[in-house]
mmCIF file of C-alpha atoms in Angstrom:
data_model
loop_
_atom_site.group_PDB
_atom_site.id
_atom_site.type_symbol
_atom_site.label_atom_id
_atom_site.label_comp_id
_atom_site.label_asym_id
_atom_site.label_seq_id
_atom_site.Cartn_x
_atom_site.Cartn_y
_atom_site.Cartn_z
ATOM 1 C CA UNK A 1 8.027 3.456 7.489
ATOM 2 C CA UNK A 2 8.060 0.329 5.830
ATOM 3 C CA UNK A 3 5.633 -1.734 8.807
ATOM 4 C CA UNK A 4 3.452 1.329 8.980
ATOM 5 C CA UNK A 5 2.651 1.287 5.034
ATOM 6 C CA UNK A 6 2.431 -2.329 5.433
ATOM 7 C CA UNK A 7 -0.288 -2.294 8.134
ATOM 8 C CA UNK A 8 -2.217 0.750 6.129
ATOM 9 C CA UNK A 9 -2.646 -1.837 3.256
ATOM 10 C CA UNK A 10 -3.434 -4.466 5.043
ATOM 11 C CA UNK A 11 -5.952 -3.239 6.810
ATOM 12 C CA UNK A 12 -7.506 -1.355 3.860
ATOM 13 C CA UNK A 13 -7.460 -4.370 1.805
ATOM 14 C CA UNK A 14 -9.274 -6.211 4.189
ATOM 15 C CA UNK A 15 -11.758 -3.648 4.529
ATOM 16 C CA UNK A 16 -11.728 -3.429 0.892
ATOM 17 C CA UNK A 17 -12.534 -7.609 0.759
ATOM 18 C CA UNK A 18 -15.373 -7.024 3.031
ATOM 19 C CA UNK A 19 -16.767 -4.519 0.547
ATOM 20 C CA UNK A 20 -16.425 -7.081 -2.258
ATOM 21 C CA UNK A 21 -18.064 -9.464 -0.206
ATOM 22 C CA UNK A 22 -21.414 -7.924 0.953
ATOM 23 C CA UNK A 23 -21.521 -5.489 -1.815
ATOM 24 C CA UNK A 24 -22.353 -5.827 -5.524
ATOM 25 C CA UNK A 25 -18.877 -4.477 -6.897
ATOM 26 C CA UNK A 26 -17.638 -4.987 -10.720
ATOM 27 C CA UNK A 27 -14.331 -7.198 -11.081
ATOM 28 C CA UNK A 28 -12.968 -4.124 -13.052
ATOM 29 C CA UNK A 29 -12.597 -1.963 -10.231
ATOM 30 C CA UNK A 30 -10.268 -4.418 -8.031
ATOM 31 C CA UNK A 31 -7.350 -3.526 -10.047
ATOM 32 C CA UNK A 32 -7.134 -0.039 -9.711
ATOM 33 C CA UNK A 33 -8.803 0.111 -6.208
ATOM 34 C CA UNK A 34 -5.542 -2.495 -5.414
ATOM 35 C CA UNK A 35 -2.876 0.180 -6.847
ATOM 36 C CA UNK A 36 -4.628 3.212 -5.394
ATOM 37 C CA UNK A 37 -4.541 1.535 -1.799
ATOM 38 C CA UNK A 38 -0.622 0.169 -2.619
ATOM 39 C CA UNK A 39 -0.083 3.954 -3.831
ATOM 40 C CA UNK A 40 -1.649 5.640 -0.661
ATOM 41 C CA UNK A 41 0.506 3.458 1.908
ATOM 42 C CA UNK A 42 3.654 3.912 0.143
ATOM 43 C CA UNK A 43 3.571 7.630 0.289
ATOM 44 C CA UNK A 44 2.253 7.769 3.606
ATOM 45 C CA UNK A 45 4.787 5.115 4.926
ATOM 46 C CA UNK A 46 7.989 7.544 2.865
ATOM 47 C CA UNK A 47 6.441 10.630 4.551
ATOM 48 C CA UNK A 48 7.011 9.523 7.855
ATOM 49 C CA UNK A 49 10.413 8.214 7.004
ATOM 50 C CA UNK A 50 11.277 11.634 5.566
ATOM 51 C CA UNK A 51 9.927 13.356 8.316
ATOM 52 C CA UNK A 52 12.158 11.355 10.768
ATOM 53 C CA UNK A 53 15.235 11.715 8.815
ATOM 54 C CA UNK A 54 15.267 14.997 6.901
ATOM 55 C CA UNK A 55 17.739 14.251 4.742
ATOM 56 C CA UNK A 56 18.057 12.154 1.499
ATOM 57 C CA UNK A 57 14.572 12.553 1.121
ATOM 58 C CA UNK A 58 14.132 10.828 -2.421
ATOM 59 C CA UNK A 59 16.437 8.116 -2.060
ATOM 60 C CA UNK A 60 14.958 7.124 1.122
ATOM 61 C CA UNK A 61 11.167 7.606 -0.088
ATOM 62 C CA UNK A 62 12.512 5.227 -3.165
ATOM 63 C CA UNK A 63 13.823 2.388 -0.605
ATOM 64 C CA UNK A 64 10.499 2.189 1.073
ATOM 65 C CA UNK A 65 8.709 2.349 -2.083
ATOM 66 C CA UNK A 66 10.745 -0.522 -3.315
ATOM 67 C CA UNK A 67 10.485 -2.503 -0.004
ATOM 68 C CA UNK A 68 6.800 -2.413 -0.387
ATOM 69 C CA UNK A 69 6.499 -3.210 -3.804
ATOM 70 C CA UNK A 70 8.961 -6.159 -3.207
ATOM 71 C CA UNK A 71 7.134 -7.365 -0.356
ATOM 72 C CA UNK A 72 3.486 -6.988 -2.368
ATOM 73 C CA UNK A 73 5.054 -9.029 -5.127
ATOM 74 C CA UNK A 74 6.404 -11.752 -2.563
ATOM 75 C CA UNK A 75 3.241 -12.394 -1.078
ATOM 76 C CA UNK A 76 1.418 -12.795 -4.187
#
């Protein structure tokens, strides 16, 4: 769950750069464009963990929350 929220964001931050780039976007949309994107992996990525498991659903949609987060906060 974790790789697959992982790979979601990165690959809709880069297309999100690209849009930046070639596009005529204000600076005060990258913020919440940046937590939307962060938001959307994270529950798809604790879906499909839930969906695997079926059990401890909120505790394990927390961990892979948390992973992410960590992981975001690492890089930057």
């Amino acid at each position: 769950g974790v790789g697959i929220s992982l790979i979601i964001t990165i690959i809709a931050l880069i297309i999100f750069s690209i849009i930046l780039t070639y596009t005529k976007v204000q600076e005060n949309v990258i913020n919440p464009v940046i937590m939307i994107i962060t938001a959307i992996s994270i529950l798809i990525g604790s879906s499909i963990v839930n969906a695997k498991i079926r059990k401890n659903g909120l505790i394990n949609g927390g961990i892979v929350g948390r992973n992410i987060y960590d992981i975001n906060i690492f890089n930057i």
